[in-house]
Short mmCIF file of C-alpha atoms in Angstrom, two decimals:
data_model
loop_
_atom_site.label_atom_id
_atom_site.label_comp_id
_atom_site.label_asym_id
_atom_site.label_seq_id
_atom_site.Cartn_x
_atom_site.Cartn_y
_atom_site.Cartn_z
CA MET A 20 25.58 11.48 13.24
CA LYS A 21 25.00 12.08 9.55
CA ILE A 22 22.31 10.30 7.55
CA ILE A 23 21.93 10.19 3.78
CA VAL A 24 18.38 9.50 2.59
CA LYS A 25 17.91 7.72 -0.72
CA LEU A 26 14.66 8.44 -2.55
CA PHE A 27 12.06 5.88 -3.53
CA PRO A 28 12.99 4.92 -7.14
CA GLU A 29 9.63 5.99 -8.60
CA ILE A 30 10.44 9.54 -7.49
CA THR A 31 13.72 9.62 -9.42
CA ILE A 32 12.00 8.94 -12.77
CA LYS A 33 9.57 11.86 -12.45
CA SER A 34 9.95 15.05 -14.46
CA LYS A 35 12.26 17.67 -12.99
CA PRO A 36 9.49 19.88 -11.55
CA VAL A 37 7.64 16.91 -10.01
CA ARG A 38 10.83 15.39 -8.63
CA LYS A 39 11.82 18.72 -7.11
CA ARG A 40 8.38 19.07 -5.51
CA PHE A 41 8.54 15.56 -4.07
CA ILE A 42 12.00 16.12 -2.62
CA GLN A 43 10.92 19.41 -1.06
CA ARG A 44 7.89 17.73 0.49
CA LEU A 45 9.97 14.87 1.90
CA GLN A 46 12.46 17.37 3.29
CA SER A 47 9.64 19.35 4.91
CA ASN A 48 8.06 16.20 6.37
CA LEU A 49 11.36 15.13 7.92
CA GLN A 50 11.95 18.61 9.32
CA VAL A 51 8.55 18.58 11.01
CA THR A 52 8.90 15.13 12.56
CA LEU A 53 12.61 15.08 13.43
CA LYS A 54 12.49 18.43 15.19
CA ARG A 55 10.02 16.92 17.64
CA LEU A 56 12.90 14.69 18.73
CA ASP A 57 15.61 17.36 18.77
CA ASN A 58 15.21 20.93 17.59
CA ASP A 59 18.86 21.05 16.46
CA ILE A 60 18.49 18.32 13.82
CA LYS A 61 19.15 19.76 10.36
CA VAL A 62 17.59 18.50 7.11
CA ARG A 63 18.92 19.49 3.68
CA GLY A 64 17.36 18.50 0.37
CA LEU A 65 19.56 17.86 -2.69
CA TRP A 66 18.75 16.68 -6.20
CA ASP A 67 19.34 12.98 -5.61
CA LYS A 68 19.15 12.62 -1.84
CA ILE A 69 18.40 14.30 1.48
CA GLU A 70 21.00 14.81 4.18
CA VAL A 71 20.15 14.76 7.88
CA GLU A 72 22.55 16.05 10.54
CA VAL A 73 21.95 14.84 14.10
CA PRO A 74 24.23 16.83 16.45
CA SER A 75 23.82 14.61 19.49
CA ASP A 76 25.64 11.29 20.01
CA SER A 77 22.85 10.00 22.26
CA ALA A 78 22.15 6.31 21.61
CA GLU A 79 18.49 6.82 22.53
CA LEU A 80 18.12 9.70 20.07
CA ARG A 81 19.81 7.63 17.35
CA GLU A 82 17.29 4.83 17.91
CA GLN A 83 14.37 7.28 17.78
CA VAL A 84 15.65 8.90 14.57
CA ILE A 85 16.12 5.53 12.86
CA GLU A 86 12.65 4.36 13.91
CA LEU A 87 11.02 7.57 12.69
CA MET A 88 12.80 7.61 9.33
CA SER A 89 12.14 3.94 8.67
CA CYS A 90 8.41 4.73 8.94
CA THR A 91 8.47 7.85 6.73
CA PRO A 92 6.85 7.40 3.28
CA GLY A 93 9.03 8.37 0.32
CA ILE A 94 12.30 6.87 1.56
CA SER A 95 13.79 3.85 -0.23
CA HIS A 96 16.58 3.42 2.31
CA PHE A 97 18.87 5.59 4.38
CA LEU A 98 22.51 5.34 5.35
CA GLU A 99 24.30 6.20 8.56
CA VAL A 100 27.63 7.68 7.50
CA ASP A 101 30.78 9.11 9.03
CA GLN A 102 32.06 12.13 7.11
CA TYR A 103 35.76 12.93 6.63
CA ALA A 104 37.87 15.14 4.44
CA LEU A 105 39.08 13.16 1.43
CA GLY A 106 42.79 12.37 1.86
CA SER A 107 45.27 10.02 0.23
CA PHE A 108 44.46 6.41 -0.61
CA GLU A 109 46.37 5.30 2.50
CA GLU A 110 44.44 7.70 4.72
CA VAL A 111 41.15 6.48 3.25
CA PHE A 112 42.21 2.87 3.84
CA GLN A 113 43.10 3.51 7.49
CA LEU A 114 39.73 5.15 8.12
CA THR A 115 37.99 2.27 6.37
CA LYS A 116 39.92 -0.28 8.38
CA ASP A 117 38.95 1.43 11.65
CA VAL A 118 35.25 1.29 10.73
CA TYR A 119 35.02 -2.05 8.90
CA GLY A 120 37.98 -4.09 10.13
CA ASP A 121 36.06 -6.11 12.70
CA LYS A 122 33.03 -6.48 10.42
CA VAL A 123 34.93 -8.19 7.60
CA LYS A 124 36.96 -10.49 9.86
CA GLY A 125 36.34 -14.11 8.92
CA LYS A 126 34.04 -13.13 6.02
CA SER A 127 34.24 -12.80 2.27
CA PHE A 128 33.86 -9.17 1.23
CA VAL A 129 33.81 -6.66 -1.58
CA VAL A 130 34.53 -2.90 -1.61
CA ARG A 131 32.14 -0.59 -3.45
CA VAL A 132 32.88 3.10 -3.98
CA LYS A 133 30.37 5.63 -5.33
CA ARG A 134 31.96 8.84 -6.52
CA ALA A 135 30.69 12.27 -7.63
CA GLY A 136 32.84 15.19 -8.64
CA LYS A 137 36.20 15.56 -10.39
CA HIS A 138 39.10 13.42 -9.15
CA ASP A 139 42.40 12.18 -10.58
CA PHE A 140 41.50 8.55 -9.87
CA LYS A 141 38.71 6.13 -10.71
CA SER A 142 36.40 4.42 -8.25
CA GLY A 143 37.87 1.05 -9.18
CA ASP A 144 41.36 2.23 -8.28
CA LEU A 145 40.32 3.04 -4.73
CA GLU A 146 38.27 -0.16 -4.44
CA ARG A 147 41.30 -2.28 -5.31
CA TYR A 148 43.59 -0.38 -2.93
CA ILE A 149 41.24 -0.67 0.05
CA GLY A 150 40.35 -4.28 -0.79
CA GLY A 151 44.01 -5.24 -0.90
CA GLY A 152 44.66 -3.54 2.43
CA LEU A 153 41.74 -5.26 4.18
CA LEU A 154 42.75 -8.58 2.68
CA GLN A 155 46.27 -8.14 4.03
CA HIS A 156 45.49 -6.78 7.51
CA CYS A 157 42.04 -8.01 8.61
CA ASP A 158 42.07 -11.82 8.50
CA THR A 159 39.21 -12.11 6.01
CA LYS A 160 38.07 -15.11 3.97
CA GLY A 161 38.95 -13.19 0.82
CA VAL A 162 37.39 -10.99 -1.83
CA ASP A 163 34.17 -12.15 -3.52
CA LEU A 164 32.95 -9.81 -6.22
CA HIS A 165 29.63 -11.59 -6.81
CA THR A 166 28.22 -13.06 -3.57
CA PRO A 167 30.15 -11.44 -0.71
CA GLU A 168 29.12 -11.96 2.88
CA PHE A 169 29.81 -8.28 3.58
CA THR A 170 29.96 -5.17 1.42
CA VAL A 171 32.23 -2.30 2.41
CA LYS A 172 30.48 0.86 1.21
CA LEU A 173 32.08 4.26 0.67
CA GLU A 174 30.84 7.40 -1.03
CA ILE A 175 32.94 10.29 -2.26
CA ARG A 176 31.40 13.62 -3.13
CA ASP A 177 33.90 16.25 -4.25
CA GLU A 178 36.41 16.49 -1.37
CA ASN A 179 34.32 14.65 1.20
CA LEU A 180 34.52 10.98 2.12
CA TYR A 181 31.55 9.14 3.59
CA LEU A 182 31.96 5.76 5.27
CA ILE A 183 28.64 3.93 5.47
CA SER A 184 28.33 2.20 8.83
CA HIS A 185 24.68 1.09 8.64
CA GLN A 186 21.97 0.87 6.00
CA HIS A 187 18.28 0.93 6.96
CA LYS A 188 15.23 0.09 4.86
CA GLY A 189 12.58 2.75 4.36
CA GLN A 190 8.85 2.52 3.65
CA GLY A 191 9.09 3.35 -0.04
CA GLY A 192 6.08 5.07 -1.56
CA TYR A 193 5.64 8.80 -2.03
CA PRO A 194 6.17 11.59 0.51
CA LEU A 195 3.04 12.34 2.50
CA GLY A 196 1.16 15.27 0.99
CA THR A 197 2.33 14.82 -2.60
CA GLN A 198 -1.02 13.24 -3.58
CA GLU A 199 -4.59 14.36 -2.96
CA ASP A 200 -6.14 13.90 0.50
CA VAL A 201 -8.52 10.98 0.96
CA ILE A 202 -10.94 9.81 3.62
CA SER A 203 -10.63 6.23 4.85
CA LEU A 204 -13.45 4.22 6.41
CA ILE A 205 -11.84 2.73 9.49
CA SER A 206 -13.41 0.14 11.75
CA GLY A 207 -10.18 -0.74 13.54
CA GLY A 208 -10.01 -4.25 12.10
CA PHE A 209 -7.19 -5.67 9.98
CA ASP A 210 -8.56 -4.58 6.60
CA SER A 211 -9.27 -0.93 7.33
CA VAL A 212 -5.96 -0.53 9.17
CA VAL A 213 -3.93 -1.82 6.22
CA SER A 214 -5.89 0.09 3.58
CA SER A 215 -5.44 3.33 5.55
CA TYR A 216 -1.71 2.69 5.85
CA MET A 217 -1.39 1.95 2.13
CA THR A 218 -2.87 5.29 1.07
CA MET A 219 -0.65 7.08 3.58
CA ARG A 220 2.37 5.26 2.15
CA ARG A 221 1.33 6.29 -1.35
CA GLY A 222 1.50 9.96 -0.40
CA SER A 223 -2.11 10.82 0.49
CA LYS A 224 -2.99 12.57 3.73
CA THR A 225 -5.50 10.07 5.03
CA HIS A 226 -8.37 11.26 7.22
CA PHE A 227 -10.26 8.69 9.31
CA LEU A 228 -14.02 8.19 9.13
CA PHE A 229 -15.51 5.92 11.79
CA PHE A 230 -19.10 4.65 11.87
CA ASN A 231 -19.77 3.80 15.50
CA LEU A 232 -21.83 0.63 15.88
CA GLY A 233 -20.46 -0.50 19.24
CA GLY A 234 -20.65 2.45 21.59
CA ARG A 235 -17.91 4.03 23.67
CA ALA A 236 -15.67 0.96 23.88
CA HIS A 237 -15.62 0.60 20.09
CA GLU A 238 -14.78 4.27 19.61
CA ILE A 239 -11.95 4.11 22.14
CA GLY A 240 -10.37 1.19 20.32
CA VAL A 241 -10.66 2.77 16.89
CA LYS A 242 -9.33 6.12 18.08
CA GLN A 243 -6.42 4.32 19.64
CA ILE A 244 -5.42 2.49 16.48
CA SER A 245 -5.97 5.60 14.34
CA VAL A 246 -3.67 7.61 16.58
CA TYR A 247 -1.10 4.83 16.39
CA LEU A 248 -1.16 4.75 12.57
CA TRP A 249 -0.95 8.52 12.33
CA GLN A 250 1.86 8.88 14.86
CA LYS A 251 3.95 6.13 13.30
CA TYR A 252 3.42 6.68 9.57
CA GLY A 253 1.73 10.02 8.98
CA SER A 254 2.42 12.55 11.71
CA ALA A 255 4.02 15.02 9.29
CA ALA A 256 0.47 16.05 8.34
CA ARG A 257 -2.51 16.97 10.47
CA VAL A 258 -5.59 14.94 9.63
CA LYS A 259 -9.09 14.64 11.02
CA PHE A 260 -10.90 11.86 12.83
CA ILE A 261 -14.64 11.87 12.20
CA SER A 262 -16.96 9.71 14.29
CA VAL A 263 -20.54 9.19 13.07
CA PRO A 264 -23.02 7.52 15.49
CA PHE A 265 -24.59 4.80 13.36
CA ASP A 266 -26.58 2.79 15.89
CA GLU A 267 -29.93 4.34 14.94
CA VAL A 268 -29.16 3.82 11.24
CA VAL A 269 -28.61 0.15 12.03
CA GLY A 270 -31.87 0.07 13.98
CA GLU A 271 -33.75 1.55 11.03
CA ILE A 272 -32.25 -1.10 8.72
CA LEU A 273 -33.17 -3.90 11.12
CA GLN A 274 -36.80 -2.73 11.21
CA ASN A 275 -37.36 -1.94 7.54
CA VAL A 276 -35.00 -3.94 5.31
CA HIS A 277 -35.33 -7.61 4.38
CA HIS A 278 -32.73 -9.71 6.19
CA THR A 279 -31.05 -10.92 3.00
CA HIS A 280 -30.22 -7.36 1.91
CA MET A 281 -29.23 -5.73 5.21
CA GLY A 282 -25.47 -5.96 4.63
CA VAL A 283 -25.55 -4.29 1.22
CA VAL A 284 -27.95 -1.58 2.41
CA LEU A 285 -25.74 -0.82 5.41
CA LYS A 286 -22.70 -0.40 3.15
CA ARG A 287 -24.69 1.90 0.87
CA MET A 288 -25.72 4.03 3.85
CA MET A 289 -22.09 4.27 4.91
CA MET A 290 -21.07 5.23 1.38
CA ARG A 291 -23.76 7.94 1.25
CA ALA A 292 -22.55 9.35 4.56
CA ALA A 293 -18.90 9.13 3.49
CA GLU A 294 -19.67 11.06 0.31
CA LYS A 295 -21.27 13.90 2.29
CA VAL A 296 -18.34 14.05 4.69
CA ALA A 297 -15.91 14.02 1.75
CA ASP A 298 -17.85 16.80 0.05
CA ARG A 299 -17.66 18.96 3.18
CA MET A 300 -13.90 18.39 3.33
CA LYS A 301 -13.48 18.74 -0.46
CA LEU A 302 -11.91 15.31 -0.81
CA PRO A 303 -12.01 13.43 -4.14
CA ALA A 304 -11.90 9.81 -2.95
CA ILE A 305 -13.18 7.35 -0.35
CA VAL A 306 -10.93 4.50 0.83
CA THR A 307 -12.25 1.16 2.07
CA GLY A 308 -10.63 -2.11 3.14
CA GLU A 309 -12.81 -4.40 1.04
CA SER A 310 -11.40 -7.42 -0.78
CA ILE A 311 -13.17 -9.42 -3.47
CA ALA A 312 -15.50 -12.05 -1.99
CA GLN A 313 -14.03 -11.86 1.51
CA VAL A 314 -17.59 -11.57 2.85
CA SER A 315 -20.97 -11.70 1.16
CA SER A 316 -21.26 -7.94 0.66
CA GLN A 317 -17.93 -7.88 -1.19
CA THR A 318 -18.74 -9.88 -4.30
CA LEU A 319 -18.10 -7.90 -7.47
CA VAL A 320 -21.84 -7.61 -8.12
CA ASN A 321 -22.54 -6.31 -4.62
CA LEU A 322 -19.61 -3.90 -4.71
CA GLN A 323 -20.97 -2.45 -7.94
CA VAL A 324 -24.37 -1.94 -6.32
CA ILE A 325 -22.74 -0.34 -3.28
CA ASP A 326 -20.60 2.00 -5.39
CA SER A 327 -23.54 3.12 -7.52
CA VAL A 328 -24.79 5.22 -4.62
CA THR A 329 -21.84 7.65 -4.81
CA ASN A 330 -20.10 9.73 -7.45
CA LYS A 331 -16.84 9.68 -5.51
CA LEU A 332 -13.92 7.53 -6.55
CA VAL A 333 -13.85 4.49 -4.24
CA VAL A 334 -10.28 3.28 -3.66
CA ARG A 335 -9.82 -0.31 -2.46
CA PRO A 336 -6.09 -0.97 -1.94
CA LEU A 337 -6.76 -4.54 -0.75
CA VAL A 338 -9.20 -5.56 -3.45
CA THR A 339 -7.27 -8.68 -4.58
CA MET A 340 -5.38 -9.50 -1.37
CA ASP A 341 -5.83 -12.63 0.73
CA LYS A 342 -6.86 -12.24 4.37
CA GLN A 343 -3.68 -13.82 5.72
CA ASP A 344 -1.54 -11.43 3.68
CA ILE A 345 -3.48 -8.53 5.18
CA ILE A 346 -3.00 -9.88 8.69
CA ASP A 347 0.73 -10.35 8.04
CA ILE A 348 1.02 -6.69 7.04
CA THR A 349 -0.58 -5.57 10.31
CA LYS A 350 2.15 -7.51 12.11
CA LYS A 351 4.84 -5.66 10.16
CA LEU A 352 3.12 -2.37 10.95
CA GLY A 353 3.07 -3.15 14.67
CA ALA A 354 -0.72 -2.93 14.58
CA TYR A 355 -1.65 -6.60 14.90
CA ASP A 356 -2.39 -6.53 18.63
CA PHE A 357 -4.55 -3.45 18.16
CA ALA A 358 -6.59 -4.90 15.30
CA LYS A 359 -7.11 -8.39 16.67
CA ASN A 360 -8.72 -6.97 19.80
CA ILE A 361 -11.22 -4.78 17.98
CA PRO A 362 -14.54 -6.68 18.17
CA GLU A 363 -16.58 -7.23 15.02
CA TYR A 364 -19.73 -5.19 15.58
CA CYS A 365 -22.09 -6.97 13.26
CA GLY A 366 -25.15 -4.99 14.17
CA VAL A 367 -26.69 -5.97 10.85
CA ILE A 368 -26.43 -9.74 10.57
CA SER A 369 -28.05 -11.06 7.44
CA ASP A 370 -29.60 -14.49 7.36
CA ARG A 371 -28.60 -16.09 4.04
CA PRO A 372 -27.24 -12.74 2.71
CA THR A 373 -27.41 -12.10 -0.98
CA THR A 374 -24.22 -12.32 -3.01
CA ASN A 375 -25.92 -11.13 -6.19
CA ALA A 376 -27.85 -8.01 -5.25
CA LYS A 377 -30.05 -6.35 -7.85
CA LEU A 378 -30.11 -2.57 -7.80
CA GLU A 379 -33.87 -2.44 -8.34
CA ARG A 380 -34.52 -4.71 -5.33
CA ILE A 381 -32.11 -2.75 -3.14
CA GLU A 382 -33.82 0.51 -4.05
CA GLU A 383 -37.18 -1.04 -3.15
CA GLU A 384 -35.84 -1.99 0.27
CA GLU A 385 -34.35 1.49 0.78
CA ALA A 386 -37.72 3.08 -0.03
CA ASN A 387 -38.82 1.93 3.43
CA PHE A 388 -35.83 3.57 5.11
CA ASP A 389 -36.28 6.91 6.90
CA PHE A 390 -33.39 8.97 5.53
CA ASP A 391 -33.90 11.58 8.24
CA VAL A 392 -32.16 9.08 10.54
CA LEU A 393 -29.09 9.13 8.30
CA ASP A 394 -29.15 12.93 8.15
CA GLN A 395 -29.39 13.11 11.93
CA ALA A 396 -26.41 10.79 12.31
CA LEU A 397 -24.37 13.13 10.14
CA GLU A 398 -25.56 16.12 12.14
CA ASN A 399 -24.31 14.39 15.30
CA ALA A 400 -20.93 13.51 13.82
CA GLN A 401 -17.91 14.59 15.85
CA VAL A 402 -14.88 15.98 14.04
CA ILE A 403 -11.51 16.40 15.71
CA THR A 404 -7.94 16.79 14.47
CA ILE A 405 -6.23 13.56 15.36
CA ASP A 406 -3.40 15.19 17.29
CA LYS A 407 -6.02 16.64 19.63
CA ILE A 408 -7.61 13.29 20.51
CA VAL A 409 -5.66 13.07 23.75
CA ASP A 410 -6.74 16.60 24.69
CA ASP A 411 -10.33 15.77 23.81
CA ILE A 412 -10.19 12.71 26.01
CA ASN A 413 -8.81 14.73 28.90
CA VAL A 414 -11.47 17.40 28.51
CA HIS A 415 -14.35 14.94 28.63
CA ALA A 416 -12.85 12.51 31.09
CA GLU A 417 -13.49 12.34 34.78
CA ILE A 418 -10.55 10.00 35.31
CA GLU A 419 -8.21 11.29 37.98
CA ALA A 420 -4.55 11.47 36.96
CA LEU A 421 -2.01 11.04 39.76
CA THR A 422 1.66 11.92 39.88
CA LYS A 423 2.47 9.84 42.96
CA VAL A 424 1.62 6.32 44.03
CA GLY A 425 0.10 5.81 47.47
CA ASP A 426 -0.62 2.87 49.73
CA ASN A 427 -2.79 0.11 48.30
CA GLN A 428 -2.20 1.43 44.78
CA VAL A 429 -0.71 -0.64 41.96
CA ILE A 430 0.57 0.63 38.62
CA ILE A 431 -0.44 -1.24 35.48
CA ASP A 432 1.87 -0.61 32.53
CA VAL A 433 -0.49 -0.90 29.55
CA ARG A 434 2.05 -0.20 26.82
CA HIS A 435 2.74 -2.64 23.99
CA SER A 436 5.00 -5.51 25.05
CA ASN A 437 7.83 -4.29 22.80
CA GLU A 438 7.71 -0.84 24.40
CA GLN A 439 7.70 -2.35 27.89
CA GLU A 440 10.87 -4.30 27.07
CA ARG A 441 12.60 -1.37 25.39
CA LYS A 442 11.90 1.14 28.15
CA PRO A 443 10.83 -0.65 31.35
CA LEU A 444 9.07 1.29 34.10
CA ASN A 445 11.46 0.88 37.04
CA MET A 446 9.86 1.82 40.37
CA PRO A 447 11.51 -0.36 43.06
CA LYS A 448 9.16 0.51 45.92
CA VAL A 449 5.97 0.26 43.88
CA GLU A 450 4.13 -2.80 42.61
CA VAL A 451 4.07 -2.62 38.81
CA LEU A 452 2.07 -5.04 36.67
CA THR A 453 2.78 -5.32 32.94
CA ILE A 454 -0.53 -5.95 31.20
CA PRO A 455 -0.54 -4.72 27.57
CA PHE A 456 -3.65 -2.77 26.61
CA PHE A 457 -4.88 -5.57 24.36
CA SER A 458 -5.07 -7.97 27.33
CA LEU A 459 -6.38 -5.50 29.90
CA GLY A 460 -10.11 -6.07 29.42
CA GLU A 461 -9.76 -9.79 29.99
CA LYS A 462 -7.20 -9.76 32.81
CA PHE A 463 -8.36 -6.78 34.87
CA GLN A 464 -11.36 -8.61 36.29
CA GLU A 465 -9.00 -11.31 37.62
CA LEU A 466 -7.08 -8.79 39.77
CA ASP A 467 -7.58 -8.12 43.48
CA GLN A 468 -10.39 -5.57 43.38
CA SER A 469 -9.66 -4.36 46.92
CA LYS A 470 -6.71 -2.43 45.46
CA GLU A 471 -6.66 0.71 43.33
CA TYR A 472 -5.01 0.53 39.94
CA LEU A 473 -3.21 3.34 38.10
CA LEU A 474 -2.83 2.82 34.36
CA PHE A 475 0.37 4.06 32.73
CA CYS A 476 1.56 4.67 29.17
CA ASP A 477 4.11 7.06 27.67
CA LYS A 478 1.72 9.58 26.11
CA GLY A 479 -1.24 9.11 28.42
CA VAL A 480 -3.60 8.30 25.53
CA MET A 481 -4.08 4.56 25.97
CA SER A 482 -4.11 4.77 29.75
CA GLN A 483 -6.85 7.41 29.70
CA MET A 484 -8.93 5.53 27.13
CA HIS A 485 -8.76 2.22 28.94
CA ALA A 486 -9.36 3.76 32.36
CA GLN A 487 -12.55 5.31 31.01
CA ASN A 488 -13.58 2.04 29.45
CA LEU A 489 -13.02 0.10 32.68
CA GLN A 490 -14.93 2.65 34.75
CA GLU A 491 -17.84 2.45 32.34
CA LYS A 492 -17.85 -1.31 32.92
CA GLY A 493 -18.22 -0.69 36.64
CA PHE A 494 -14.59 -0.86 37.80
CA LEU A 495 -14.34 2.36 39.79
CA ASN A 496 -10.95 1.48 41.31
CA VAL A 497 -9.11 2.75 38.24
CA LYS A 498 -7.13 5.95 37.80
CA VAL A 499 -4.25 7.12 35.60
CA TYR A 500 -0.58 7.50 36.51
CA ARG A 501 0.95 10.55 34.82
CA PRO A 502 4.36 11.30 36.42
CA GLU A 503 5.09 14.20 34.04
CA LEU A 504 2.19 16.18 35.50
#
């Protein structure tokens, strides 16, 4: 299988050196990610496109390649093509008829030929010849040059003919790593998920900074969604996940800050901590998921007061977006079920919170705050490269992983519903329950607790996380099923 990658249009208008750098980065990103699927996949960067050669005809590999490339920033769209030596018009028509004959049957159509190189014919000549042949032999509704139901696409480059069998939409944006790294404040909810994705799509390696207000269960959920975002949209680059324990900071605020100003003070403490983390990592910008007036702390006046505590650039990709639009994007990203099940940990709940904070009053409130608590939280921060999260979980976990299923044991497939349908876990002699991870907490307690349950997922990340979480809640009849072990 051969794939031609078309660049995001904004890349094509860059200066020659910048365009060349962007193409090289996109080529490198695709080489890194595609070789994880098959080491024999070849990627070649050209001036106006990138070519990908997939040697295997495996339908499963084709599906994996298409899924990966459709989630790779920097790609406008990509084409599956069949490559042939350029022959006579009649030979080109016969090849076209074999590929497109059934697709144009009963439909109006048009033929479009893109051509590069020197030839003794014009693109329009070949379009008319092929169009006439399809019209005569394929029982179509006729040619429609303006609003066809189907477009027959061919490309000719020098002495090579490419028949385009499928076109797939890409993510757009810039190749990951072409812009400066940033650090994104992620809580796991809709807003922080989308804002993190948007900076990744725009070409920035996006590190994740998590302020833990909800304990182990909260951290598990946020790690899970961060890994998902990285694996799907940013795995060409290694990034860090930083977890800062913020419960004592919240406690200090609750004791020493007036209730109307708690929300703004909490955000300022997070911004102070984010600046110090960014300084350590030499990052120029902090990303947040705030949108104007979505909550009381996000009025323009309050945002100005919050931002005044840092010299870093604060990037807010969602600043003018409506909440429903943000939620809709998480659905397109495949992250909706993750985000909707992340609880809102409102450890600082303000009674009649201010929407018009005054800097002088905020500074008076913060004068009562013991900043040693904030410093200690930063000292206790945990930093891990995101691709090592699963290893970190395994190192610290006491969850037994089994390769075989015994008597009185039931497997629970915790994968996303789409993944369960695409690749079902078929084990005829074993009881298998399909309970997606986002429903597990609610439904597990309804199960027969006299049995032992083995959680399963493809990579072992979600199963390990949720097994730990269930055991911490007192369900000791939980283990992990890892057949590859």
